[in-house]
Structures are given as structure tokens and as C-alpha cells.
Amino acid sequence: MDHGAHFHRCDFQVHSPRDTNWAGDRPSNEEERAEYANQFIAACRERGLDVVAITDHHDFAFFHYIKQAALSEQDENGHELPESRRITVFPGMELTLGVPCQALLILDSTFPTEFLSSIYAILSIQSNDPTEHIHAPVKCLEHFTDLVELHKRLDDNESLRGRYIVLPNVTDGGNSSMLRSKFKAHYNRMPCVGGYLDGPYSKLGNGTLKILNGLDREYGNKAIGVFPTSDNRQLDFGELGKHTAWVKWAEPTAEALRQACLARHTRILHQPPELPAVIITSLEVSNSKFLGPLVLEFNPQYNCLIGGRGTGKSTILEYLRWALCDQPPRYSEDDDEVPDFQAKRNSLILNTLVPVQAVVTVGFSINGVPHLVQRDSQKSTVSLKIADSEFRECTEQEVRDLLSIRAYSQKQLSAVGVRTDELVRFIEAPIKRQLADIDGTLDDLKAQIRGHYQTVQRKRALERDTSRDDIEAQSLQQQIDTLRNSLKGLTDADRETLTQHDLVSTEEQVIQAWGRELERLENSVRQVAQEISTMPRLLSPAARLHHKDMLEQIEAQVQAIVKVAKGHVDAATNVLAASSPAMGQLAELRRQWTAKRDAQNTLYEGVKQRASSHETQLNQITTAEERLKTVRGLVSQNKERLAAFGNREESYQKAKREWVKIYKDRGCIPVLRW
């Protein structure tokens, strides 16, 4: 755990069973008090509290039980918790002052317990026996008519000076709040930099918020930090942690609370803090000719290396960049004023790490999942470990894909704004993953659009061809009819034969279209049969499942459905087989129709022979009929293809709209967020 500042969820007003308004049974002996304290710490853990202040009215008697319970808390394996995971307990006291208002006095969390009793005398508080089950009735400290006087009395004691903070009640309304009419002078004079609420921050009115944010001139434009509190005094902990603040500090002291109040916008939050999802957690250098062995742990928010010239600040950052495979931009030979940073880094690694066969390990976390990157200076290999898995070799690009960092030396940073390629890298680095995902989507969409566009173009061409062929077919039919009507010497029976010939030609086109449709159906069924043969995908015997029995039932049902579907596909395959009864019956019907067509053609040829005196017209009719047959075949096939295309124009337009939307969303990615 690093020793930097972190946010802690705090409830700074919690009462003990000695409170005069306690709801529930009161522990009456040492064992019962210790048991209650353990239950209290467990309740804090359950409610997600990191910090509490025990603030009974003019009383410290119960504090040491809670403190001891926090120090002796154990994890699920029965081991004592490390200090960084313990619940912090501040000693405190709720004061009823002659101002008149109420205030919380909070001391350092490490304030010696044995010195707490001296505060009674300092504040002229008459306490009762700490073994009593209830503390003495609350009497107003009338001698403190001003918060300045209270601070002066506390500061006069050397053991307290700088180790306490006073937080007056600034609740919106009520007889205990500092924010009441005629209290403007008290508010202006008070040396307090923070205050507490008996309730949530969200319920404050606009007028109160204006005062607390330093926007009210009548209150001296005095802004203070605000701590919502639960004021819990129930045995069942019903109010515990109900109203809290998240406060940032490095050490749990009163001075840390004071500094948080002075930087209230960044160190006091009334909603859970939004911490980065991706953080660098540690750097370990096994050895170095310059720094020797080195282990650093980083804060999840802000880190700063401070030291004189030549102490190794830049070296540490370069080790970090090298281990994370950051690729600095390469500059051309024309950039005489810009040094080759890659060469400088290679020289640093070669001179300080390679001679001692050093290994640099960097830890980082992505959405709470720990990762370790290990880079060997001697072997020039990179290894990656994710969570509890083993280290495995990986490529530099794989590391960059997981954690794309932006790192610059001083002179590199000055070049960012004047080089287009580096400026683009600076902007795109924090959103590299999003851009990669978008690019992948765009590649797929690009292929779809191209396919749709080609289909649309083909469909449009077919529509043009079909329209043209339709016109040609109409023209040819009119030509044939005109030529036949011009033939002389034909009987009515001959003319009927000519008319029937056109109908038979139309029938032939229809039968050929049906044949093509059956062929496409057979191909489709064959393709479905091939795909369904690999279904369903079964559960792996080694799969770890929570509801295994239920999934096995679902698997069995899926198998049954697929089996039925396979049966239908097999049946369709059998129906379409040439040897099937249905296809045999179809073949027989086609043979019968073919015989009738051939008989009709024989009659037609006889008519043509009897009209041999009109040889020129007959040749024209024959040519036109052959062309009409071809054109009608083309029209029929094109219409079948058009029907198969469906509404591809709509799919094409939808893909185009999606393309535009993705590019619009791509331009709106917040580049300054990780």
C-alpha cells in the first residue's frame, strides 16, 4: 500500500450506548462493552465505512472499547488486518456551547487514550464514573460564548495544540446550528474551517449552500468544508453510515481534516469518488548500476517524484516507460534540434540495467484486475501476468494494447504542440482502445457497405436490363403477330395453331423457371444440412458452472430441438432427391408436357411448310421467335434474381447511416479521460 492520500468514507458523529438518548439495551460490564464494540466495527465494515468518530456528549468513556475492537479486527482467516485495512476511529466529543450552538471536537486518531480525561478539566466538564451505563446529563458549557474562546482554551494546552479540529453544527435550521438569524457575526469570527450536518448534504437549501460556499457577503464570503453525519444512537445501528462524506488524506489526523476543509472541492466529496479504472500500481527494478534495487508503490490518483538534479527522477520514469513498452516517436534526420530519445533510452538501459542483468516489473490494474509486466534487459523478453495466472511471454504491442500510456521527457513535451504526428499521438493515446474498437467496427461496416453497394448496383443494372428486355419482348411479340397476320392462304385451324404456339412457348418459360427454383432450393437445403450437422455445441465436461443441473436440462432441450430440425432438413433433402417419389412424379408430368409441346411444334412446322410461299416472312417470324424466347428467358431469370435480392437498397442506406453515426461518435470521444 502506498503512503499517499486516499479517499475514506467517514461518519464523524456516532454515539455510544452511554448516550442519554440511546435506543436499545446498554452494555453494563466490560465483556458486554467489548462485545458491543466488536459488533459496531462489524457493522461499520458491512456498511462500507472506513472512518468513524465516537462523539458522545461531553464524554470519552466508550471510545477505547471501539478503538481496541478496530485494532483487533480479524479477516476471514482469523488473521489481524494490516493497518491500511483497519477501520480508523477518531476520538471525539459533541459539545453544547453557550454560543449557543453544538459543535464536534475531533482529535487525532492516534491521540493517546490516557490523555483524553484531561480534556474534561480543560473544558470544565463535569463527568461521571466511566463504568456507569449512562454518561452524565448534558449541561451547556455556558462559559464558551464564542468559538474563538473555545479554540484559545484548547490551544493553551500544548498536548492539544494542532491535534484537534472543531466542527460547528451548520445544519439547515434548528436550535443547535450556527446558521441562524443573528449569528452572522459568530460565523464571520469563528476560526473553524469546517462544519457538520445532522443529515444529508443533498437536503441543504440554496441559501445555506450559498453561505457554506462563501457566496454570501453578509456571512463574510466564508466558505467551509461540510461533513454530513448520521448521528447514530441505536443498538441496531439503524442510522450508522446513512449520511457520510468521502474525505481524502494521507494520515488520519485533525490537521488532515483541516487541510481537507481548505481544499474542500478536491478533498471532500458527498458522493462516492470516481477513481480511474486503469492505474499503475508499482515499479520494481531488481538491480541498477545507478539506483540499485528499487521498489515503488504508486497512488491510484496523483504521484510526483521530487528530488534534486541527477537524483534519478527521469531514470525512474524511463524504466517505467521501457517496461511498459512505450514507443516514443521517431524523428527524421532533418530534426536537428530534437535529440533521438529512443537512442538515449537504449543507452540508459544498456549502461544501467544490462550489466547487472536487471529485470523491471511494473504492476497495473484494469477495472480492479491486477496485471504485471516483466521485462528482462538481458534476454530482451517481455512477460505478462494477469491476476492469478502464470507469467507468459508476450509482444510489446500486446502490452501497449492493454495499457497505452502517454509519457514524455521534458524536451519531448515541448515538441508535442509543433509536430502534427506527435500531437495526434498525444490526443489518441488515452483513447487508443476505443479507437481500435471503432476501427474494427468500421472495417466490418466497410465490407458490408461495399457488399451492399455492389448488390444495389447489380440490382439496379438488373432492373434496367429487365425493363429493356420487357420492352424488346413486347416489340418482338407485336412483330410476330403482325407477320403472322400478313400470311395469306392459311386456314382458321392453321391460325389457331400459330396462336397456341405462343402459349406453349410461355408455358416452357414457366417450367424452366420452376426448374431453376428447385435447383436453388436443393442448394439451400444442402447448405443448411451442412451447417446444422455441427450443432449444437455441447458443454465441456470440465466446465465450471454454478447452475450445472439447469444448464444440462437446457442442453438436452436444445439437442431435442436440433434433432427435430435435422429431421425436417433430412426430409427436405429426401424430397428433393432425384429418386424420390415426388421428384419422379414431377419428371413424369414434365415428360407428358414435353410430348404435348413436341406435338404442338409438329403442327406448327406443318403450318410453316404450307405457308412456304411466304418464305421471307416465315424467316422473319422464326428469327423473331428465337429472339423472343431468349429475351423472355432473360427476363424470367432477372426477375428471379431481383426477388432474391430483396430490399437491399434499404440495407445499404441503413449501413451508410450507421457509418455516419460511428464517425460522429468517434469525434465525440472525451480524449482527456482515462
XYZ file of C-alpha atoms in Angstrom:
674
model
C 0.000 0.000 0.000
C 1.378 3.397 -0.919
C 1.509 6.111 1.732
C -0.147 8.799 -0.339
C -3.557 10.388 0.092
C -6.694 8.322 -0.423
C -10.424 8.870 -0.076
C -12.078 7.430 3.042
C -15.793 7.147 3.723
C -16.394 8.904 7.030
C -19.168 9.252 9.614
C -17.973 11.826 12.149
C -20.916 11.755 14.570
C -21.588 8.376 16.175
C -22.820 7.864 19.739
C -22.218 5.001 22.134
C -24.601 3.155 24.475
C -23.715 5.720 27.191
C -25.695 8.365 25.294
C -28.677 9.675 27.262
C -30.967 9.202 24.234
C -29.734 5.698 23.396
C -32.301 3.362 21.811
C -31.811 -0.224 22.974
C -30.120 -2.163 25.722
C -26.953 -0.744 27.286
C -23.896 -2.931 27.912
C -23.303 -2.927 31.657
C -19.909 -4.618 32.106
C -16.537 -4.893 30.392
C -17.374 -8.070 28.472
C -20.647 -6.677 27.131
C -18.981 -3.408 26.121
C -16.202 -5.264 24.314
C -18.779 -7.440 22.543
C -20.787 -4.362 21.504
C -17.597 -2.722 20.201
C -16.852 -5.788 18.055
C -20.406 -5.717 16.699
C -20.036 -1.993 15.983
C -16.844 -2.495 13.950
C -18.527 -5.349 12.047
C -21.468 -3.034 11.285
C -19.072 -0.357 10.017
C -17.444 -2.926 7.750
C -20.835 -4.098 6.491
C -21.922 -0.528 5.670
C -18.686 0.286 3.863
C -17.416 2.811 6.414
C -13.688 3.435 6.588
C -13.708 6.016 9.366
C -15.892 6.887 12.365
C -15.644 9.409 15.167
C -17.105 8.426 18.557
C -18.683 11.695 19.709
C -20.733 11.281 22.863
C -21.960 14.451 24.594
C -19.124 15.674 26.837
C -17.865 12.100 27.225
C -14.939 9.922 26.049
C -15.612 6.848 28.190
C -16.628 4.427 25.415
C -14.004 5.421 22.863
C -11.264 2.998 23.928
C -13.585 -0.038 23.537
C -14.299 0.895 19.908
C -10.642 1.690 19.269
C -9.494 -1.647 20.644
C -12.094 -3.516 18.588
C -10.829 -1.794 15.431
C -7.205 -2.668 16.252
C -8.019 -6.333 16.910
C -10.341 -6.902 13.944
C -9.516 -10.083 12.033
C -10.015 -11.185 8.450
C -11.976 -14.245 7.331
C -8.936 -16.445 8.047
C -8.568 -15.257 11.622
C -5.546 -13.041 10.929
C -5.254 -9.478 12.157
C -5.870 -6.921 9.451
C -2.953 -4.815 8.232
C -3.032 -1.202 9.355
C -4.058 0.025 5.898
C -7.278 -2.049 6.029
C -8.343 -1.270 9.584
C -11.276 0.982 10.319
C -9.998 4.314 11.602
C -11.574 5.548 14.847
C -11.244 9.205 15.871
C -11.816 10.200 19.498
C -14.367 12.980 19.652
C -16.909 14.787 21.740
C -20.148 16.568 20.961
C -20.156 19.938 22.700
C -23.161 22.028 23.667
C -21.777 25.553 23.872
C -23.051 28.814 25.238
C -22.696 30.415 21.789
C -25.376 28.845 21.676
C -24.756 26.006 19.222
C -23.412 22.497 19.105
C -20.006 21.516 17.755
C -17.918 18.389 17.313
C -14.446 18.285 18.823
C -12.387 15.674 16.931
C -8.832 14.719 17.900
C -6.089 12.858 16.065
C -6.942 9.185 15.650
C -3.624 8.403 17.352
C -4.271 10.739 20.292
C -3.234 8.868 23.481
C -6.308 7.417 25.161
C -4.887 8.045 28.632
C -4.787 11.806 27.966
C -8.449 12.084 26.961
C -9.632 12.513 30.546
C -7.569 15.708 30.864
C -9.879 17.410 28.353
C -12.700 17.340 30.891
C -10.722 19.727 33.091
C -9.584 21.851 30.154
C -13.186 22.412 29.068
C -14.566 22.485 32.632
C -16.801 19.475 32.023
C -18.140 17.544 34.973
C -18.025 13.870 34.022
C -19.336 10.815 35.816
C -17.847 7.431 36.534
C -16.928 5.784 33.180
C -18.209 2.449 34.497
C -21.719 3.847 34.687
C -24.018 2.595 31.921
C -25.010 6.186 31.004
C -22.988 9.410 30.956
C -23.851 12.477 32.997
C -26.755 14.699 31.903
C -25.666 17.192 29.286
C -25.083 20.652 30.689
C -24.444 23.581 28.399
C -20.893 24.920 28.539
C -22.106 28.452 29.165
C -18.586 29.773 29.621
C -17.919 29.319 25.888
C -19.951 32.061 24.256
C -17.694 32.270 21.236
C -15.844 29.688 19.162
C -12.747 31.868 19.348
C -12.721 31.363 23.123
C -13.037 27.600 22.676
C -10.049 27.469 20.327
C -7.992 29.663 22.660
C -8.714 27.358 25.618
C -7.714 24.288 23.608
C -4.590 25.921 22.144
C -3.380 26.870 25.611
C -2.757 23.182 26.209
C 0.418 22.078 24.432
C -0.731 18.451 24.109
C -3.834 19.577 22.188
C -2.430 22.335 20.017
C -2.551 21.274 16.362
C -4.140 17.932 17.224
C -7.811 18.840 17.166
C -10.440 20.349 14.923
C -13.743 21.951 15.893
C -16.695 21.479 13.537
C -19.761 23.579 14.411
C -23.246 22.409 13.502
C -24.255 24.030 10.193
C -27.494 22.126 9.613
C -30.150 23.994 7.679
C -32.359 25.176 10.581
C -32.726 24.029 14.170
C -31.679 25.425 17.556
C -28.228 23.803 17.500
C -26.996 25.218 14.198
C -24.584 28.068 13.656
C -26.640 29.111 10.621
C -29.394 31.005 12.394
C -30.573 34.556 12.269
C -28.372 36.991 14.213
C -25.437 34.534 14.085
C -23.646 36.163 11.169
C -21.043 37.758 13.416
C -20.296 34.424 15.111
C -19.921 32.764 11.724
C -17.574 35.503 10.494
C -15.364 35.414 13.627
C -15.119 31.667 14.111
C -11.703 30.180 13.286
C -13.389 26.972 12.108
C -12.768 25.846 8.524
C -15.387 23.088 8.527
C -18.767 22.137 9.912
C -21.042 19.137 10.266
C -24.629 18.327 9.334
C -27.258 16.292 11.173
C -28.355 14.707 7.911
C -27.601 14.618 4.177
C -25.858 17.305 2.170
C -28.459 16.974 -0.602
C -31.203 18.442 1.620
C -29.492 21.797 2.130
C -31.382 24.785 0.775
C -29.970 27.189 -1.777
C -29.498 29.909 0.840
C -27.489 27.629 3.123
C -25.384 26.367 0.233
C -24.668 29.950 -0.746
C -23.358 30.667 2.762
C -21.276 27.476 3.048
C -19.755 28.018 -0.399
C -18.627 31.540 0.548
C -21.035 33.344 -1.768
C -22.917 35.343 0.877
C -21.364 38.717 1.655
C -23.289 39.073 4.931
C -21.558 35.912 6.176
C -18.163 37.274 5.155
C -17.878 35.185 1.984
C -16.526 32.489 4.290
C -16.504 29.027 2.702
C -16.093 25.914 4.839
C -15.881 22.169 4.350
C -19.056 20.275 5.211
C -19.332 16.781 6.709
C -22.760 15.067 6.689
C -23.180 12.726 9.693
C -25.632 10.018 10.718
C -25.903 10.877 14.464
C -26.410 7.146 15.110
C -27.530 6.202 18.643
C -29.342 2.896 18.037
C -28.324 -0.552 19.195
C -29.308 -1.995 15.792
C -27.080 0.593 14.008
C -30.111 1.708 12.012
C -28.643 5.141 11.177
C -24.960 4.213 11.065
C -23.329 5.343 7.822
C -26.608 6.723 6.454
C -25.116 10.184 5.811
C -21.392 10.322 5.118
C -18.628 12.173 3.339
C -15.619 10.877 1.430
C -12.534 12.663 2.749
C -9.034 12.466 1.288
C -5.913 12.350 3.450
C -2.632 10.514 3.864
C -2.644 10.318 7.678
C -5.782 10.282 9.896
C -5.168 13.446 11.862
C -7.137 16.536 12.763
C -4.722 18.544 10.613
C -5.606 16.300 7.662
C -9.270 17.161 8.211
C -8.383 20.843 8.365
C -6.446 20.615 5.101
C -9.364 18.762 3.530
C -11.662 21.636 4.512
C -9.261 24.146 2.982
C -9.275 22.137 -0.282
C -12.911 21.088 0.004
C -13.569 20.813 -3.742
C -10.940 18.100 -4.210
C -10.687 16.502 -0.762
C -14.300 16.362 0.465
C -16.919 14.614 -1.650
C -20.571 13.956 -0.884
C -20.839 11.200 -3.486
C -18.557 8.180 -3.946
C -15.359 9.311 -5.707
C -14.852 8.270 -9.311
C -11.386 6.758 -9.336
C -9.510 5.808 -12.518
C -10.326 2.393 -13.936
C -6.737 1.977 -15.140
C -3.873 2.693 -12.727
C -0.170 1.918 -12.457
C 0.341 0.373 -9.019
C 4.038 -0.415 -8.667
C 7.522 -0.396 -10.137
C 10.210 -2.890 -9.150
C 13.761 -2.829 -10.512
C 15.722 -5.901 -9.478
C 19.010 -4.007 -9.750
C 20.578 -0.988 -11.421
C 24.122 0.356 -11.664
C 22.729 3.817 -10.882
C 19.908 3.302 -8.363
C 20.478 -0.251 -7.154
C 17.409 -2.365 -6.274
C 14.264 -0.270 -6.253
C 10.630 -0.864 -5.246
C 7.978 1.871 -5.584
C 4.229 1.727 -4.954
C 2.038 4.345 -6.612
C -1.110 6.132 -5.579
C -4.137 5.448 -7.809
C -4.529 9.175 -8.439
C -1.627 11.611 -8.352
C 2.073 10.814 -7.985
C 5.064 13.122 -8.006
C 8.795 12.393 -7.913
C 10.688 15.153 -6.127
C 14.451 15.416 -5.968
C 17.469 17.444 -6.986
C 19.181 17.354 -10.332
C 20.751 13.973 -11.046
C 18.929 12.072 -8.284
C 17.226 9.674 -10.694
C 13.758 11.098 -11.299
C 13.977 10.832 -15.076
C 15.678 7.436 -14.815
C 12.751 6.016 -12.848
C 10.302 7.328 -15.432
C 12.363 5.906 -18.293
C 12.468 2.492 -16.575
C 8.701 2.692 -16.279
C 8.279 3.661 -19.941
C 10.667 0.946 -21.082
C 8.919 -1.802 -19.086
C 5.506 -0.732 -20.422
C 6.895 -0.769 -23.975
C 6.062 2.869 -24.626
C 7.238 3.662 -28.131
C 8.440 7.261 -28.374
C 8.078 8.900 -31.773
C 10.983 8.639 -34.159
C 12.247 11.887 -35.602
C 13.634 12.339 -39.047
C 17.210 13.311 -39.776
C 16.013 16.806 -40.619
C 15.024 17.421 -36.983
C 18.485 18.588 -35.931
C 17.242 20.387 -32.827
C 15.414 17.350 -31.405
C 17.595 14.526 -29.965
C 16.869 10.877 -30.645
C 15.136 9.910 -27.410
C 14.972 6.269 -28.370
C 18.757 6.198 -28.616
C 19.034 7.883 -25.218
C 16.729 5.307 -23.657
C 18.589 2.410 -25.266
C 21.829 3.847 -23.882
C 20.288 4.137 -20.404
C 19.088 0.523 -20.457
C 22.362 -0.718 -21.909
C 24.530 1.088 -19.361
C 22.489 0.721 -16.154
C 20.403 -2.450 -16.452
C 22.083 -4.853 -18.874
C 25.411 -5.085 -16.951
C 23.569 -6.312 -13.826
C 21.064 -8.455 -15.772
C 18.218 -6.427 -14.304
C 14.552 -7.212 -14.601
C 11.970 -4.413 -14.409
C 8.462 -5.317 -13.240
C 5.536 -2.909 -13.457
C 2.186 -3.575 -11.828
C -1.003 -2.019 -13.100
C -4.705 -2.572 -12.567
C -7.528 -2.502 -15.112
C -11.015 -2.400 -13.572
C -9.633 -3.936 -10.403
C -7.814 -6.801 -12.171
C -4.076 -6.825 -11.326
C -1.558 -7.161 -14.165
C 2.216 -7.493 -14.059
C 4.569 -6.738 -16.947
C 8.108 -8.040 -16.590
C 10.876 -7.010 -18.972
C 14.283 -8.671 -18.952
C 17.134 -6.399 -20.006
C 19.460 -9.335 -20.731
C 17.098 -11.556 -22.730
C 15.108 -8.700 -24.277
C 11.883 -10.557 -23.498
C 8.555 -9.265 -22.199
C 6.281 -11.359 -19.981
C 2.749 -10.692 -18.790
C 0.849 -11.987 -15.766
C -2.899 -11.372 -15.390
C -4.479 -11.862 -11.953
C -3.514 -15.308 -10.597
C -2.288 -16.750 -13.887
C 1.342 -17.560 -14.620
C 3.738 -15.269 -16.467
C 3.740 -15.829 -20.236
C 5.787 -14.232 -22.948
C 4.030 -11.565 -24.990
C 4.811 -8.900 -27.555
C 5.396 -5.221 -26.936
C 2.270 -4.409 -28.920
C 0.155 -6.634 -26.659
C 1.368 -4.642 -23.647
C 0.624 -1.361 -25.426
C -2.837 -2.621 -26.325
C -3.567 -3.344 -22.664
C -2.103 -0.144 -21.239
C -1.483 2.692 -23.647
C 0.478 5.327 -21.757
C 1.471 8.883 -22.613
C 4.993 9.567 -21.451
C 7.357 12.385 -22.393
C 10.674 13.725 -21.295
C 10.953 17.481 -20.854
C 12.233 18.230 -24.351
C 9.790 15.791 -25.916
C 6.861 17.512 -24.236
C 7.879 20.875 -25.659
C 7.769 19.343 -29.153
C 4.237 17.986 -28.849
C 2.442 21.140 -29.945
C 4.589 21.776 -33.006
C 4.578 18.300 -34.567
C 1.371 17.062 -36.156
C 2.169 13.352 -35.796
C 3.091 13.736 -32.131
C 0.057 15.908 -31.427
C -2.157 13.196 -32.928
C -0.400 10.596 -30.753
C -0.898 12.754 -27.676
C -4.611 13.088 -28.370
C -5.255 9.491 -29.413
C -3.141 7.686 -26.813
C -5.700 7.715 -23.955
C -8.495 6.534 -26.259
C -6.458 4.083 -28.283
C -8.587 1.141 -27.200
C -11.841 2.882 -28.110
C -10.395 3.897 -31.462
C -9.241 0.339 -32.125
C -12.732 -0.969 -31.341
C -14.273 1.665 -33.606
C -11.802 0.879 -36.387
C -12.714 -2.809 -36.130
C -16.398 -1.929 -36.366
C -15.696 0.367 -39.305
C -13.767 -2.361 -41.122
C -16.717 -4.731 -40.778
C -19.133 -1.986 -41.775
C -16.928 -1.028 -44.701
C -17.119 -4.579 -46.044
C -20.895 -4.571 -45.531
C -21.323 -1.252 -47.333
C -19.183 -2.401 -50.227
C -21.143 -5.639 -50.457
C -24.484 -3.825 -50.184
C -23.365 -1.219 -52.716
C -22.274 -3.849 -55.215
C -25.576 -5.647 -54.691
C -27.528 -2.409 -55.104
C -25.584 -1.609 -58.269
C -26.206 -5.118 -59.588
C -29.890 -4.863 -58.695
C -30.171 -1.511 -60.442
C -28.436 -2.965 -63.510
C -30.789 -5.944 -63.488
C -33.785 -3.617 -63.205
C -32.507 -1.668 -66.212
C -31.864 -4.868 -68.166
C -35.279 -6.289 -67.236
C -37.039 -3.099 -68.275
C -35.148 -3.055 -71.566
C -35.833 -6.756 -72.223
C -39.510 -6.299 -71.359
C -39.767 -3.586 -73.973
C -37.908 -5.717 -76.512
C -40.176 -8.704 -75.765
C -43.295 -6.573 -76.290
C -41.868 -5.294 -79.565
C -40.953 -8.797 -80.755
C -44.398 -10.145 -79.901
C -46.040 -7.345 -81.852
C -43.719 -8.015 -84.802
C -44.540 -11.739 -84.776
C -48.278 -11.081 -84.549
C -48.081 -8.635 -87.435
C -46.017 -11.023 -89.590
C -48.392 -13.928 -88.923
C -51.404 -11.828 -89.771
C -49.770 -10.918 -93.069
C -49.530 -14.594 -94.114
C -52.088 -15.432 -96.828
C -53.773 -18.704 -97.689
C -53.893 -20.104 -94.105
C -56.968 -21.816 -92.716
C -58.555 -20.943 -89.426
C -57.043 -24.130 -87.943
C -53.585 -23.030 -89.072
C -54.037 -19.646 -87.452
C -55.201 -21.349 -84.215
C -52.016 -23.455 -84.297
C -49.935 -20.263 -84.548
C -51.720 -18.751 -81.533
C -51.274 -21.947 -79.470
C -47.569 -21.967 -80.303
C -47.101 -18.672 -78.404
C -48.927 -20.092 -75.384
C -46.748 -23.208 -75.392
C -43.630 -21.007 -75.516
C -44.869 -19.153 -72.443
C -45.503 -22.481 -70.674
C -41.938 -23.557 -71.435
C -40.569 -20.378 -69.808
C -42.622 -21.049 -66.656
C -41.491 -24.691 -66.410
C -37.841 -23.682 -66.847
C -38.223 -21.071 -64.056
C -39.659 -23.729 -61.745
C -36.705 -25.955 -62.514
C -34.251 -23.224 -61.564
C -36.149 -22.572 -58.321
C -35.999 -26.254 -57.359
C -32.265 -26.220 -58.081
C -31.748 -23.216 -55.786
C -33.897 -24.867 -53.132
C -31.777 -28.005 -53.313
C -28.569 -25.965 -52.899
C -30.049 -24.075 -49.935
C -31.158 -27.262 -48.189
C -27.733 -28.801 -48.778
C -26.063 -25.748 -47.190
C -28.427 -25.809 -44.179
C -27.784 -29.529 -43.743
C -24.041 -28.878 -43.686
C -24.365 -26.114 -41.092
C -26.797 -27.966 -38.849
C -24.583 -31.043 -38.809
C -22.208 -29.258 -36.370
C -24.980 -28.226 -33.950
C -25.436 -27.964 -31.029
C -22.200 -27.112 -29.228
C -22.163 -29.296 -26.119
C -20.988 -28.407 -22.618
C -17.414 -29.256 -21.791
C -17.178 -31.903 -19.040
C -14.537 -29.731 -17.349
C -16.612 -26.542 -17.470
C -17.109 -24.831 -14.087
C -20.778 -23.902 -13.788
C -22.891 -22.580 -10.938
C -26.261 -23.932 -12.166
C -24.949 -27.070 -13.853
C -28.149 -29.110 -13.429
C -30.242 -26.389 -15.059
C -27.763 -25.961 -17.936
C -27.767 -29.707 -18.550
C -31.570 -29.595 -18.868
C -31.314 -26.658 -21.279
C -28.645 -28.537 -23.244
C -30.906 -31.580 -23.535
C -33.791 -29.423 -24.774
C -31.536 -27.716 -27.345
C -30.395 -31.145 -28.553
C -34.028 -32.258 -28.911
C -34.926 -29.129 -30.924
C -31.900 -29.517 -33.194
C -32.730 -33.197 -33.671
C -36.242 -32.312 -34.812
C -34.857 -29.601 -37.110
C -32.340 -32.070 -38.564
C -35.199 -34.450 -39.212
C -37.055 -31.801 -41.208
C -33.905 -30.891 -43.154
C -33.248 -34.566 -43.919
C -36.857 -34.912 -45.054
C -36.464 -31.907 -47.363
C -33.246 -33.412 -48.734
C -35.013 -36.707 -49.422
C -37.940 -34.954 -51.134
C -35.553 -33.065 -53.445
C -33.544 -36.173 -54.349
C -33.979 -37.297 -57.985
C -35.017 -40.772 -56.810
C -37.811 -39.507 -54.552
C -41.456 -40.319 -55.495
C -42.333 -36.620 -55.638
C -39.461 -35.804 -57.997
C -40.301 -38.930 -60.055
C -43.898 -37.775 -60.378
C -42.654 -34.296 -61.398
C -40.377 -35.832 -64.040
C -43.314 -37.854 -65.422
C -45.517 -34.750 -65.641
C -42.739 -32.883 -67.435
C -42.383 -35.765 -69.916
C -46.108 -35.631 -70.599
C -45.957 -31.882 -71.129
C -42.879 -32.274 -73.371
C -44.797 -34.748 -75.555
C -47.645 -32.255 -75.910
C -45.159 -29.481 -76.706
C -43.459 -31.604 -79.350
C -46.866 -32.437 -80.941
C -47.702 -28.739 -80.981
C -44.332 -27.943 -82.554
C -45.019 -30.573 -85.249
C -48.318 -28.874 -86.104
C -46.564 -25.511 -86.112
C -43.866 -26.721 -88.506
C -46.622 -28.089 -90.810
C -48.267 -24.666 -90.916
C -44.960 -23.072 -91.786
C -44.434 -25.532 -94.663
C -47.884 -24.865 -96.049
C -47.038 -21.176 -95.983
C -43.759 -21.740 -97.824
C -44.749 -19.211 -100.429
C -44.129 -16.593 -97.772
C -40.530 -17.680 -97.143
C -39.219 -14.222 -96.275
C -41.956 -13.597 -93.724
C -41.512 -17.088 -92.270
C -37.765 -16.499 -91.787
C -38.519 -13.216 -90.071
C -41.039 -14.936 -87.823
C -38.564 -17.717 -86.971
C -35.813 -15.208 -86.152
C -38.176 -13.108 -84.047
C -39.471 -16.201 -82.195
C -35.950 -17.374 -81.357
C -35.058 -13.916 -80.089
C -38.328 -13.652 -78.144
C -37.614 -16.989 -76.484
C -34.155 -15.797 -75.471
C -35.398 -12.425 -74.193
C -38.225 -13.972 -72.188
C -35.708 -16.371 -70.625
C -33.507 -13.427 -69.621
C -36.475 -11.522 -68.178
C -37.566 -14.560 -66.176
C -34.070 -15.143 -64.768
C -33.571 -11.462 -63.953
C -36.870 -11.289 -62.092
C -35.855 -14.335 -60.064
C -32.570 -12.646 -59.163
C -34.340 -9.417 -58.263
C -36.685 -11.322 -55.953
C -33.660 -12.946 -54.269
C -32.019 -9.543 -53.656
C -34.914 -8.346 -51.533
C -34.783 -4.773 -50.263
C -31.005 -4.318 -50.472
C -31.378 -0.579 -51.044
C -32.739 -0.191 -47.511
C -29.872 -2.294 -46.068
C -27.385 -0.147 -47.964
C -28.889 3.115 -46.689
C -29.019 1.748 -43.122
C -25.316 0.797 -43.285
C -24.477 4.280 -44.583
C -26.373 5.900 -41.695
C -24.510 3.674 -39.261
C -21.212 4.679 -40.881
C -22.006 8.376 -40.413
C -23.106 7.801 -36.800
C -19.916 5.921 -35.902
C -17.741 8.699 -37.300
C -19.809 11.272 -35.436
C -19.465 9.292 -32.169
C -15.754 8.832 -32.859
C -15.313 12.586 -32.967
C -17.102 12.962 -29.625
C -14.924 10.580 -27.558
C -13.651 12.519 -24.476
C -9.900 12.443 -25.067
C -8.920 13.781 -21.650
C -10.402 10.870 -19.697
C -8.770 7.546 -18.999
